[in-house]
Short mmCIF file of C-alpha atoms in Angstrom, two decimals:
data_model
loop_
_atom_site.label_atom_id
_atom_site.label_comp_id
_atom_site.label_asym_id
_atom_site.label_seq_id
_atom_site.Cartn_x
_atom_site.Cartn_y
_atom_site.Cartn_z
CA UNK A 275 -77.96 -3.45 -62.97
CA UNK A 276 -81.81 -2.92 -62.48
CA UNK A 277 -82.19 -6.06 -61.30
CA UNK A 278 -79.17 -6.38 -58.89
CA UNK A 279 -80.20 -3.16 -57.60
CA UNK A 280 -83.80 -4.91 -56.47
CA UNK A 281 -81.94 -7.62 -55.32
CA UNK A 282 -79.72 -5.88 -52.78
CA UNK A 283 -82.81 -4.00 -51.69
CA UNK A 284 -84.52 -7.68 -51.25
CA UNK A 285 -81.93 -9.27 -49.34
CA UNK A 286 -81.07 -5.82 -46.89
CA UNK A 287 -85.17 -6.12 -45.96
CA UNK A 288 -85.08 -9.86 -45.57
CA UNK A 289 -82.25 -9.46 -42.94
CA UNK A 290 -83.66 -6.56 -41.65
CA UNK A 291 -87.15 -7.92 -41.22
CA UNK A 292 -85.74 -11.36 -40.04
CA UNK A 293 -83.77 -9.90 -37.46
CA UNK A 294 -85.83 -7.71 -36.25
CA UNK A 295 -88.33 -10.12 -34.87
CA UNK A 296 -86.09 -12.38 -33.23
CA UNK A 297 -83.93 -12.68 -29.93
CA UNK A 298 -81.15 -11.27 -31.48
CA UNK A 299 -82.95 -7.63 -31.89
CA UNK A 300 -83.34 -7.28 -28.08
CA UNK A 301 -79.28 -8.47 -27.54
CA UNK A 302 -78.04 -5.71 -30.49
CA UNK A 303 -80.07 -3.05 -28.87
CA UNK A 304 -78.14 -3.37 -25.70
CA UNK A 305 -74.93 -3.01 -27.22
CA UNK A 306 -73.25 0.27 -25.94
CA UNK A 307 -72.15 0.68 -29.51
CA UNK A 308 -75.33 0.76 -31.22
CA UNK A 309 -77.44 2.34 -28.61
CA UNK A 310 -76.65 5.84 -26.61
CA UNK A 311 -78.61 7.66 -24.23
CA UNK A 312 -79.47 9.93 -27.20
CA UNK A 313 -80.51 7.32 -29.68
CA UNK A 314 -82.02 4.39 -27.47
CA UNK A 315 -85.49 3.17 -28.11
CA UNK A 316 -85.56 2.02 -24.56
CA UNK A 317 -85.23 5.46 -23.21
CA UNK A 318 -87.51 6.92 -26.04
CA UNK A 319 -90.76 4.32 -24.92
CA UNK A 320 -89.60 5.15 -21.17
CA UNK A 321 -90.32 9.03 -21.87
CA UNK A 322 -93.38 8.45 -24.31
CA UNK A 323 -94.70 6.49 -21.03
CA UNK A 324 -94.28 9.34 -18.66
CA UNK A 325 -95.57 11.64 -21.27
CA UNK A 326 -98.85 9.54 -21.46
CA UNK A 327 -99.09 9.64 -17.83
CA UNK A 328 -98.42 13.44 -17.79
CA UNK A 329 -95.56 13.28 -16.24
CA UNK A 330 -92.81 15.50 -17.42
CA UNK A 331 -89.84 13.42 -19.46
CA UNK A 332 -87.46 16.01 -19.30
CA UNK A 333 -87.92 16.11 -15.09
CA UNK A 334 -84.97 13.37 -14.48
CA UNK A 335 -81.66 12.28 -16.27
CA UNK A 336 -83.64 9.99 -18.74
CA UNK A 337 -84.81 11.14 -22.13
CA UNK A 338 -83.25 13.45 -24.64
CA UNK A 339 -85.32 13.64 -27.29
CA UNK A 340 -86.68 17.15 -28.46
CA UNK A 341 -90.68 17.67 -27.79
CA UNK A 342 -91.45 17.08 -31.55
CA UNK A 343 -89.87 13.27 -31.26
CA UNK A 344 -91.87 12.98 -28.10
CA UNK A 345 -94.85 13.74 -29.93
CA UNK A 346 -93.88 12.01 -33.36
CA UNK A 347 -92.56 8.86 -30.68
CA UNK A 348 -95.64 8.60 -28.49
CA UNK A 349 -98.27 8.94 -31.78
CA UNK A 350 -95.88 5.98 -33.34
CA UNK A 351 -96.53 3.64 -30.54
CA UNK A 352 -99.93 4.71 -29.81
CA UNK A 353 -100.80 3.72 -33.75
CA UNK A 354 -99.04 0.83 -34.29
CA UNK A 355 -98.32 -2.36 -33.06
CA UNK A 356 -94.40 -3.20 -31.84
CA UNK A 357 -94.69 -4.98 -35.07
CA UNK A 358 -95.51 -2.20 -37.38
CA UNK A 359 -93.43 -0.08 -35.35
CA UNK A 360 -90.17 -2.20 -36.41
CA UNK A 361 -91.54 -1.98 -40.06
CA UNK A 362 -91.70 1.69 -40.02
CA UNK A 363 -88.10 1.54 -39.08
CA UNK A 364 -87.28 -0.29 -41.70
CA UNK A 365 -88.92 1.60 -44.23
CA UNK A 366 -87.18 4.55 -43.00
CA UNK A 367 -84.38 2.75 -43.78
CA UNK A 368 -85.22 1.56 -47.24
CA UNK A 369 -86.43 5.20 -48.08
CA UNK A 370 -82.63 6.63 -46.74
CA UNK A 371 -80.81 4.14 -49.20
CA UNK A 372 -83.20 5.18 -52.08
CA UNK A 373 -82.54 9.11 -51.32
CA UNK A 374 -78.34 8.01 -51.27
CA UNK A 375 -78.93 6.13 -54.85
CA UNK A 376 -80.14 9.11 -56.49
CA UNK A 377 -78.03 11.20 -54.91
CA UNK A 378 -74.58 9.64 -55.78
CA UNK A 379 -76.26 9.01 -59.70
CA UNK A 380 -76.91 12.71 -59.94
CA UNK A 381 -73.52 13.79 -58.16
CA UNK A 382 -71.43 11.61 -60.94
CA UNK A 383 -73.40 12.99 -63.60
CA UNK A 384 -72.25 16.62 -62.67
CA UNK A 385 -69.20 15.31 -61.98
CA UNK A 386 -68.77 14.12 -65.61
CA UNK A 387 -70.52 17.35 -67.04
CA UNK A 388 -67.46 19.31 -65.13
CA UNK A 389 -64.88 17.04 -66.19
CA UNK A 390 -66.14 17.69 -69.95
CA UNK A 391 -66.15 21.84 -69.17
CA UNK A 392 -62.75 21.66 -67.88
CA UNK A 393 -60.71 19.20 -70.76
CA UNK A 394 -58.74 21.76 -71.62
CA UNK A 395 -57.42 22.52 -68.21
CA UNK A 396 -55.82 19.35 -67.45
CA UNK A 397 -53.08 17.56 -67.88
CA UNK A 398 -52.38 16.18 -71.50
CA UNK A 399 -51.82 12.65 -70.46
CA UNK A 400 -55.03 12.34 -67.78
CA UNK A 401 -56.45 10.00 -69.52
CA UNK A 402 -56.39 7.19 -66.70
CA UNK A 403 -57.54 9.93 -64.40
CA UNK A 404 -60.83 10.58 -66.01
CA UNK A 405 -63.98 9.18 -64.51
CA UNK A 406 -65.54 6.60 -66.20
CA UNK A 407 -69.02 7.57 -67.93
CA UNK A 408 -70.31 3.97 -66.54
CA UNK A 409 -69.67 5.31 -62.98
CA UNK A 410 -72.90 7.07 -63.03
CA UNK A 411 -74.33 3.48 -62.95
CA UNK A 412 -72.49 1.83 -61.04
CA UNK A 413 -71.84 4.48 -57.98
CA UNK A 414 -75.21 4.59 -56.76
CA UNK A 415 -75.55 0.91 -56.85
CA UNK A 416 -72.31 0.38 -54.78
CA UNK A 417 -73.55 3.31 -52.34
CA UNK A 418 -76.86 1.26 -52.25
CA UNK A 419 -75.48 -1.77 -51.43
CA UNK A 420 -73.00 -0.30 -48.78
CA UNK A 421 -75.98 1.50 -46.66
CA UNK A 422 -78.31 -1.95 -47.08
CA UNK A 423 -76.34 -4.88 -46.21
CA UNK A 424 -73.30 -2.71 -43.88
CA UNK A 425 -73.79 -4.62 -40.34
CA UNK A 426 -73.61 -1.19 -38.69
CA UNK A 427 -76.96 0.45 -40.29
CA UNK A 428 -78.18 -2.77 -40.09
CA UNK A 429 -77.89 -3.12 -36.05
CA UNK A 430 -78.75 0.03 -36.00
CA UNK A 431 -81.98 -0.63 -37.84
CA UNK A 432 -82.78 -3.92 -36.08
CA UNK A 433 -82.50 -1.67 -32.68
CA UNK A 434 -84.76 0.82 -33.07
CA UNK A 435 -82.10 3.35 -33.15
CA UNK A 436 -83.81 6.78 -33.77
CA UNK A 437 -80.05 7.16 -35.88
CA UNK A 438 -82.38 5.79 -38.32
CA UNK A 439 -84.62 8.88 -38.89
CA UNK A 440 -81.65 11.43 -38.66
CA UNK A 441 -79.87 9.28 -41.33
CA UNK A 442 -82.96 9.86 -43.56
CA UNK A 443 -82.89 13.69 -42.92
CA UNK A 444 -79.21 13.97 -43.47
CA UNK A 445 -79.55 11.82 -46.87
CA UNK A 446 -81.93 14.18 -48.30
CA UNK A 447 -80.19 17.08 -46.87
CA UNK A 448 -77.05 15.55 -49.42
CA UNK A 449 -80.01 15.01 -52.10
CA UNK A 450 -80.83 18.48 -51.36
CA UNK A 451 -77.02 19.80 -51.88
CA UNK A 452 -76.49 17.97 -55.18
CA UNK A 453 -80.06 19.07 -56.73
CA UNK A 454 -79.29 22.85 -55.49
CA UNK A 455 -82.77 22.41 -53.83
CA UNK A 456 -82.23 25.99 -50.91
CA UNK A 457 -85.44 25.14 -48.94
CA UNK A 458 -85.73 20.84 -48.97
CA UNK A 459 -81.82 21.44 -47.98
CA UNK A 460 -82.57 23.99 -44.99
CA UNK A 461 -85.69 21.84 -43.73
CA UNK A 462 -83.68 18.76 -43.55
CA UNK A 463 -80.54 19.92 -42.33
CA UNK A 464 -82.88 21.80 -38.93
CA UNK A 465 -84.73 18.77 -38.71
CA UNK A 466 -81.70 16.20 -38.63
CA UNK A 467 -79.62 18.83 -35.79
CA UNK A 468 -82.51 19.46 -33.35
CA UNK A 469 -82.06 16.28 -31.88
CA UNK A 470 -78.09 16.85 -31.71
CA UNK A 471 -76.56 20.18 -33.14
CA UNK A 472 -73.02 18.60 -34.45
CA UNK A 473 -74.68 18.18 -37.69
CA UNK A 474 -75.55 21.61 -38.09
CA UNK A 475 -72.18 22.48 -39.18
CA UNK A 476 -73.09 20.79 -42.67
CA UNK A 477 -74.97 24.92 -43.52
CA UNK A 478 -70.97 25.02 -45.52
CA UNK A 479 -71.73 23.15 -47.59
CA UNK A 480 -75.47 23.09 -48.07
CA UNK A 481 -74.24 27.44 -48.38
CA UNK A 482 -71.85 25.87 -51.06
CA UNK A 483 -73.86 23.87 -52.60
CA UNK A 484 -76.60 26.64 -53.40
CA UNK A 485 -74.16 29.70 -54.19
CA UNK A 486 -74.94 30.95 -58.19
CA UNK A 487 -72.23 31.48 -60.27
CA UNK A 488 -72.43 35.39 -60.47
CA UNK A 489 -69.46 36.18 -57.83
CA UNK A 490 -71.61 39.17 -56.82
CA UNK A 491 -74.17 37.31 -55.48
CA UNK A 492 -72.54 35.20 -53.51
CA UNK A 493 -72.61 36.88 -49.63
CA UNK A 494 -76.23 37.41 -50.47
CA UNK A 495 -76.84 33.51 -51.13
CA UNK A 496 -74.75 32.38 -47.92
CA UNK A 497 -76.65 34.54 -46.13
CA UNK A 498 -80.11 33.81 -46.98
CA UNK A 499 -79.62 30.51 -46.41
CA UNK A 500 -78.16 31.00 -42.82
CA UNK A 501 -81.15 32.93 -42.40
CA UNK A 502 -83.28 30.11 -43.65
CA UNK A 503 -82.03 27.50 -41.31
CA UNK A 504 -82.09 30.30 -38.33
CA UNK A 505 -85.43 30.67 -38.93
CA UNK A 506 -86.86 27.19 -39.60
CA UNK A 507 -84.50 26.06 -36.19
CA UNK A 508 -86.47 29.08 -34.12
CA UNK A 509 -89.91 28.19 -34.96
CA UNK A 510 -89.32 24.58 -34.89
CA UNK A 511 -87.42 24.86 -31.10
CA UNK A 512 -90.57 27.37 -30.75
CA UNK A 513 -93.42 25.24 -31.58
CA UNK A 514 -91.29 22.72 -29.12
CA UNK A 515 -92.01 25.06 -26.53
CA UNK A 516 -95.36 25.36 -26.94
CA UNK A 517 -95.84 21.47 -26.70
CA UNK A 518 -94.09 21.23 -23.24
CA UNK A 519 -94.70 24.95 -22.11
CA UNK A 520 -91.60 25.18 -21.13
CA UNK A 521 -88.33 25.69 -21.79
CA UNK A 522 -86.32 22.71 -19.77
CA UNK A 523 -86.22 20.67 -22.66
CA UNK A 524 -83.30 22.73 -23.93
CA UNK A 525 -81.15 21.37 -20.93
CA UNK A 526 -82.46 18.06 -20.85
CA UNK A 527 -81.20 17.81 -24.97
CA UNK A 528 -78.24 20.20 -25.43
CA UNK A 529 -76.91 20.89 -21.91
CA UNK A 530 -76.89 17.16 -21.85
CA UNK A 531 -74.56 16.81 -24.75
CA UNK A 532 -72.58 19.70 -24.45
CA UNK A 533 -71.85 18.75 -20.45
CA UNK A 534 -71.27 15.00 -21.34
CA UNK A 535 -73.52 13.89 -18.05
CA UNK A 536 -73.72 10.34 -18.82
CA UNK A 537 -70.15 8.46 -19.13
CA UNK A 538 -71.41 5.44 -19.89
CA UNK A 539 -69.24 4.02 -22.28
CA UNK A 540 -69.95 4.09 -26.05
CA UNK A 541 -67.38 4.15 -29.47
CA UNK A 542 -66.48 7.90 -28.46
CA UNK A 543 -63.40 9.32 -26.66
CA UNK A 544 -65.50 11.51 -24.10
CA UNK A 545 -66.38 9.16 -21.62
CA UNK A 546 -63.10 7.55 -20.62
CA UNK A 547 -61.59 11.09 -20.52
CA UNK A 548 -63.86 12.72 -18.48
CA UNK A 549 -63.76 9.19 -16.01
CA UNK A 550 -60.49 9.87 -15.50
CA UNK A 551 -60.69 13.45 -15.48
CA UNK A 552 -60.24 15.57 -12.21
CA UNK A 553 -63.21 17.95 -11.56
CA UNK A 554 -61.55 21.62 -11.65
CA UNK A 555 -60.36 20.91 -15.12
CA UNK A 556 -63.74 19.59 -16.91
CA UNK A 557 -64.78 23.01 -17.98
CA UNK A 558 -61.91 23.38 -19.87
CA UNK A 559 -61.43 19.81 -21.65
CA UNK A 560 -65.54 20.42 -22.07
CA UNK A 561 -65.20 23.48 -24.68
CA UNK A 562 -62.37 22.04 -26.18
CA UNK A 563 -63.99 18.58 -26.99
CA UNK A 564 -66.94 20.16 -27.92
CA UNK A 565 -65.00 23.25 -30.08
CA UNK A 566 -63.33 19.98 -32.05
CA UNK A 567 -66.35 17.88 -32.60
CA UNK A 568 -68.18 20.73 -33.82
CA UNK A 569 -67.03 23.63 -35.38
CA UNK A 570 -63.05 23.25 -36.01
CA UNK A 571 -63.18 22.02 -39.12
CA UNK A 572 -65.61 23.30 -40.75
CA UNK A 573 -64.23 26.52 -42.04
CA UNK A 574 -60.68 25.37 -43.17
CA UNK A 575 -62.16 22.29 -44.94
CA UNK A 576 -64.55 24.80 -46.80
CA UNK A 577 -62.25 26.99 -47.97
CA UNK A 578 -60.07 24.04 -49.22
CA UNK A 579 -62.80 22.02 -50.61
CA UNK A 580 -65.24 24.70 -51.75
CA UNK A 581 -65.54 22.94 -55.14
CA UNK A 582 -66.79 19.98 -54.18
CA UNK A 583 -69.48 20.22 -51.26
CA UNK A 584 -70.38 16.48 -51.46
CA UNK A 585 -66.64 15.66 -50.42
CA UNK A 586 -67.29 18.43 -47.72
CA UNK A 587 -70.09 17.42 -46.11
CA UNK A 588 -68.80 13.68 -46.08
CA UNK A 589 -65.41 14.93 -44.53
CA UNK A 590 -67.69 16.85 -42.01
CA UNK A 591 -70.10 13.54 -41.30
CA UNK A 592 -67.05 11.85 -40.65
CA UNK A 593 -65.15 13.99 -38.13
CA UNK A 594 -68.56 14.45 -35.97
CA UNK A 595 -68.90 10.84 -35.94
CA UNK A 596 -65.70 10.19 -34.46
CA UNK A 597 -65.27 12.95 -31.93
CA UNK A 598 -68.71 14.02 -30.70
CA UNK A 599 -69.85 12.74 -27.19
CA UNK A 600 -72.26 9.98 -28.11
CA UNK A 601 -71.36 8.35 -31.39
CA UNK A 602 -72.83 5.14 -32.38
CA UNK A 603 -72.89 2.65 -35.36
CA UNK A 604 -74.78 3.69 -37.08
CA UNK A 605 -73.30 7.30 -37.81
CA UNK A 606 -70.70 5.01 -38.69
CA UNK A 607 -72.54 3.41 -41.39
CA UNK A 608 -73.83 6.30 -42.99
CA UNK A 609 -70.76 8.13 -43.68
CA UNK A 610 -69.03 4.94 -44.89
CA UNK A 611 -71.88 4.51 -47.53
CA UNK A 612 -71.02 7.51 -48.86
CA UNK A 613 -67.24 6.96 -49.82
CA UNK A 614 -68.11 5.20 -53.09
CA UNK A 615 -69.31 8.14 -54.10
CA UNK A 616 -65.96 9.06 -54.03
CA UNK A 617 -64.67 6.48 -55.96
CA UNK A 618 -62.52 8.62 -58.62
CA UNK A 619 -60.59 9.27 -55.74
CA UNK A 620 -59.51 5.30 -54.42
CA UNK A 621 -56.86 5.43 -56.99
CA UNK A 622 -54.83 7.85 -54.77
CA UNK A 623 -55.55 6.27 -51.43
CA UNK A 624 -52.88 4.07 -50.03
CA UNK A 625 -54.46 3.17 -46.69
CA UNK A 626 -57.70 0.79 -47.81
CA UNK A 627 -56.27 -2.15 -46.99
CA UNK A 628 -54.92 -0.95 -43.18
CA UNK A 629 -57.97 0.81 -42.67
CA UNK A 630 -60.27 -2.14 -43.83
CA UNK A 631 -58.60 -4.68 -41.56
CA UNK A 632 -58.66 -2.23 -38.37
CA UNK A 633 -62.29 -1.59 -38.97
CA UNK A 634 -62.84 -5.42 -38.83
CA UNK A 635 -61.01 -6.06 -36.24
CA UNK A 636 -62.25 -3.56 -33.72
CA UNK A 637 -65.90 -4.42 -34.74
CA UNK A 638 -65.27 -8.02 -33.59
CA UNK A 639 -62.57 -6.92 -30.57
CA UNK A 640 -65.11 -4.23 -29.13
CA UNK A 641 -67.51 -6.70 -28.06
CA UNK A 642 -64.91 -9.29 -27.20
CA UNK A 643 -63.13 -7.07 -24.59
CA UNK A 644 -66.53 -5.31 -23.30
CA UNK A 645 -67.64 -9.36 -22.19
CA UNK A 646 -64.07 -9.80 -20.89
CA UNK A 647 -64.79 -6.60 -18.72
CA UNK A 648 -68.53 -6.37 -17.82
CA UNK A 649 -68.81 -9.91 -17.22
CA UNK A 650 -65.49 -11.83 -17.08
CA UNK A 651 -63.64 -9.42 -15.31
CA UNK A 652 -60.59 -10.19 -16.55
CA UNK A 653 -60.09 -6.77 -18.45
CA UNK A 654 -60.86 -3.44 -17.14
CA UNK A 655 -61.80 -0.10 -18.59
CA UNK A 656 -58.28 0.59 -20.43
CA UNK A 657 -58.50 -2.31 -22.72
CA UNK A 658 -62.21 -1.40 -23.93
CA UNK A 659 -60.78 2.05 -24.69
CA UNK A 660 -58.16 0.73 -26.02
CA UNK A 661 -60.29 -0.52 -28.74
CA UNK A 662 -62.39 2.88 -29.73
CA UNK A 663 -59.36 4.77 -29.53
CA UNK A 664 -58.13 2.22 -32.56
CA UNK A 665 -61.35 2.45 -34.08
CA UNK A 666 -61.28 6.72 -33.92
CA UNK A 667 -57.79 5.91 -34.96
CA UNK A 668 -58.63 3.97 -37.98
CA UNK A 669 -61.40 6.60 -39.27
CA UNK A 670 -59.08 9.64 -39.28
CA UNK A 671 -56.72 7.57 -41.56
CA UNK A 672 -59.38 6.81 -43.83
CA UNK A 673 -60.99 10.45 -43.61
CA UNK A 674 -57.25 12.11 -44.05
CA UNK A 675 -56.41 9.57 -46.82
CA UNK A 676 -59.28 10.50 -48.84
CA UNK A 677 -58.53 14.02 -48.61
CA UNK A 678 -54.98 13.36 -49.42
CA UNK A 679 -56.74 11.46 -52.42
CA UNK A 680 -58.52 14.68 -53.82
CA UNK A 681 -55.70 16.67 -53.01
CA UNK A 682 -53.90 14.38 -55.34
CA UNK A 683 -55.79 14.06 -58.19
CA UNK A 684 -56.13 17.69 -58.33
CA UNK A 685 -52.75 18.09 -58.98
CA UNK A 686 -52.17 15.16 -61.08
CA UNK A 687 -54.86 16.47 -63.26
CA UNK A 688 -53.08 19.63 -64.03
CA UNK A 689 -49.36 18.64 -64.10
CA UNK A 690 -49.40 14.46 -64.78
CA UNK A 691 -48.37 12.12 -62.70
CA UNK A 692 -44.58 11.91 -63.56
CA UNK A 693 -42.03 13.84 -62.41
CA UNK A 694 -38.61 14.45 -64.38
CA UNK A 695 -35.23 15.45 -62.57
CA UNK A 696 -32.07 14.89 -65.19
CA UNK A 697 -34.15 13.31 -67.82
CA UNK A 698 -35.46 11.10 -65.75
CA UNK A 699 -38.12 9.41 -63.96
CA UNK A 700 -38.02 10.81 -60.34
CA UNK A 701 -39.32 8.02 -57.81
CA UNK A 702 -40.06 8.43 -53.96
CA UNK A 703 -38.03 5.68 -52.09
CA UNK A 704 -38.28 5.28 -48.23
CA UNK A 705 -35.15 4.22 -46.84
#
């Protein structure tokens, strides 16, 4: 396994490296689905330049970086080479897929520590149900494997993407969750929502994640680590504000996402709504957007999932992706690495094969109809959107199947799998 492991690593940085110094880089990076006006490396060197000049980035409608990936940004490229530059993304890369190995190997080893507590809860006949000891081995290399070679992370890579460096915040944040680590999990979390706060909802299960087992104490834990992340978030947006000496940056980031000011179109839902929309009614369709793509789901899917946080914060990953106002790709790719760490729970789902055939074909259709618009014009706007509402479509069957899945196995576990009405075998038939 060792040595496939190295070998998926090899061949993810040979394509990585290989297309990241050719023509094709500079095509991908264009793509509306792989770059947003929030994740764009075009936009990032564009306000690094200004900032050089000393010119204020957050003055126009351009960048929307925070002041610390200004800094971080314009020290990058004042370093290194546009060569070294595109290495550093790939190593950021490379370092996110190594976090996600060990995080799915020690997440299946608790796993299998709980299932061994909790024998004499189940079922009598489970045996099929159990997880495999082996999957501890083979888990992380499949999540490995997923995250390296998947043609989202890897456009999103080859782009320059700064997805790249929240992905490797948000994978040790999940690191952090699974090795109970309070502090690592707070720091990471803060760090991977400045740029975008739709990620901050993961605190549930980070909260979860870190509660002891002494019922008394847990208020006292959920609170201290809200207080954690509200104070590393204040002195971090703080020590922004003492790098621009001002405060406009908050606008130029989060009034900019939360008022959706640039409809260019991307994989979201936002833009083609609020096109369409008529003016006296954005306000309203603005909060409740926003109120979905943020902090909806959060506390039902706690309370329903409070035993597993992994499963939460992967449910969570997944519904931000999907409905916030400038998804891309690559937030894509992350969350679908993590499903094989779910992998106890395929034998439930009955959607794979509907979900894995809409996935391809709206990954080949979206750039098909976006040439038959933009430069064809034999298509308009409709049948683009027509395409990422499919492909939002296609990831709240696979999200709902999977909690369907654990909802499933949970009760299977407990009761068996067969069902008895006169003696005998009860079967669901769909007429």
């Amino acid at each position: 396994m060792e040595k496939l492991l190295i070998f998926v690593y090899s061949i993810g940085i040979l394509i990585r490296i290989y297309l990241s110094f050719s023509d094709f880089s500079t095509s991908i990076a264009d793509r509306v689905e792989v770059s947003t006006p929030l994740n764009s490396w075009k936009r990032v060197i564009e306000g690094v330049s200004l900032y050089n000049e000393n010119l204020n980035p957050y003055d126009g409608d351009l960048f929307h970086e925070t002041p610390l990936a200004l800094v971080f940004f314009s020290n990058l490229t004042s370093t290194f080479s546009d060569f070294y530059v595109s290495l550093v993304f790939i190593m950021c890369d490379l370092m996110t897929a190594f976090v996600l190995y060990y995080t799915s190997k020690i997440y299946t080893e608790n796993l299998l520590e709980k299932q061994t507590k909790r024998k004499h809860v189940y079922y009598k006949e489970f045996n099929k149900l159990l997880i495999p000891d082996d999957f501890s081995v083979i888990n992380p290399f499949y999540v490995c494997s997923v995250y390296m070679l998947n043609p989202y992370t890897v456009f999103s890579c080859i782009a320059r993407t700064t997805t790249v460096f929240n992905n490797l915040f948000l994978a040790i944040c999940l690191y952090s969750m699974v090795k109970r680590h309070r502090l690592l999990g707070c720091l990471s979390l803060v760090l991977a929502s400045l740029p975008t706060f739709y990620t901050f909802g993961l605190i549930a299960p980070l909260m979860l994640s870190c509660v002891p087992t002494d019922s008394k104490k847990k208020t006292g834990s959920f609170i201290f680590t809200f207080l954690i992340c509200g104070a590393i978030s204040c002195m971090l947006l703080y020590l922004c504000y003492t790098i621009m000496n001002d405060w406009a940056f908050l606008d130029s980031v989060y009034g900019f996402i939360l008022n959706v000011r640039d409809l260019k179109p991307n994989i979201g839902l936002f833009w083609y709504f609020f096109t369409e929309m008529f003016e006296h009614f954005r306000a309203l369709f603005v909060c409740a957007f926003q109120l979905n793509a943020s902090v909806l789901y959060v506390i039902p899917l706690s309370i329903r999932l409070r035993r597993d946080p992994l499963l939460l914060a992967t449910s969570l990953l997944t519904l931000t992706a999907v409905f916030k106002s400038y998804p891309s790709i690559g937030d894509v790719g992350f969350y679908l690495s993590l499903l094989p760490i779910h992998r106890h729970l395929f034998y439930f789902m009955q959607q794979a094969f509907i979900v894995s055939c809409f996935f391809v074909g709206c990954t080949v259709f979206a750039p098909t109809v976006w040439h038959l618009w933009i430069y064809s014009r034999s298509a308009n706007a409709n049948f683009y959107f027509g395409v990422t509402l499919a492909f939002a479509t296609t990831q709240i069957f696979l999200i709902t199947d999977l909690l369907f899945a654990y909802i499933k196995r949970e009760f299977a576990l407990k009761h068996g799998m067969k069902r008895m009405i006169n003696g005998k075998e009860a079967r669901l038939m769909l007429d």
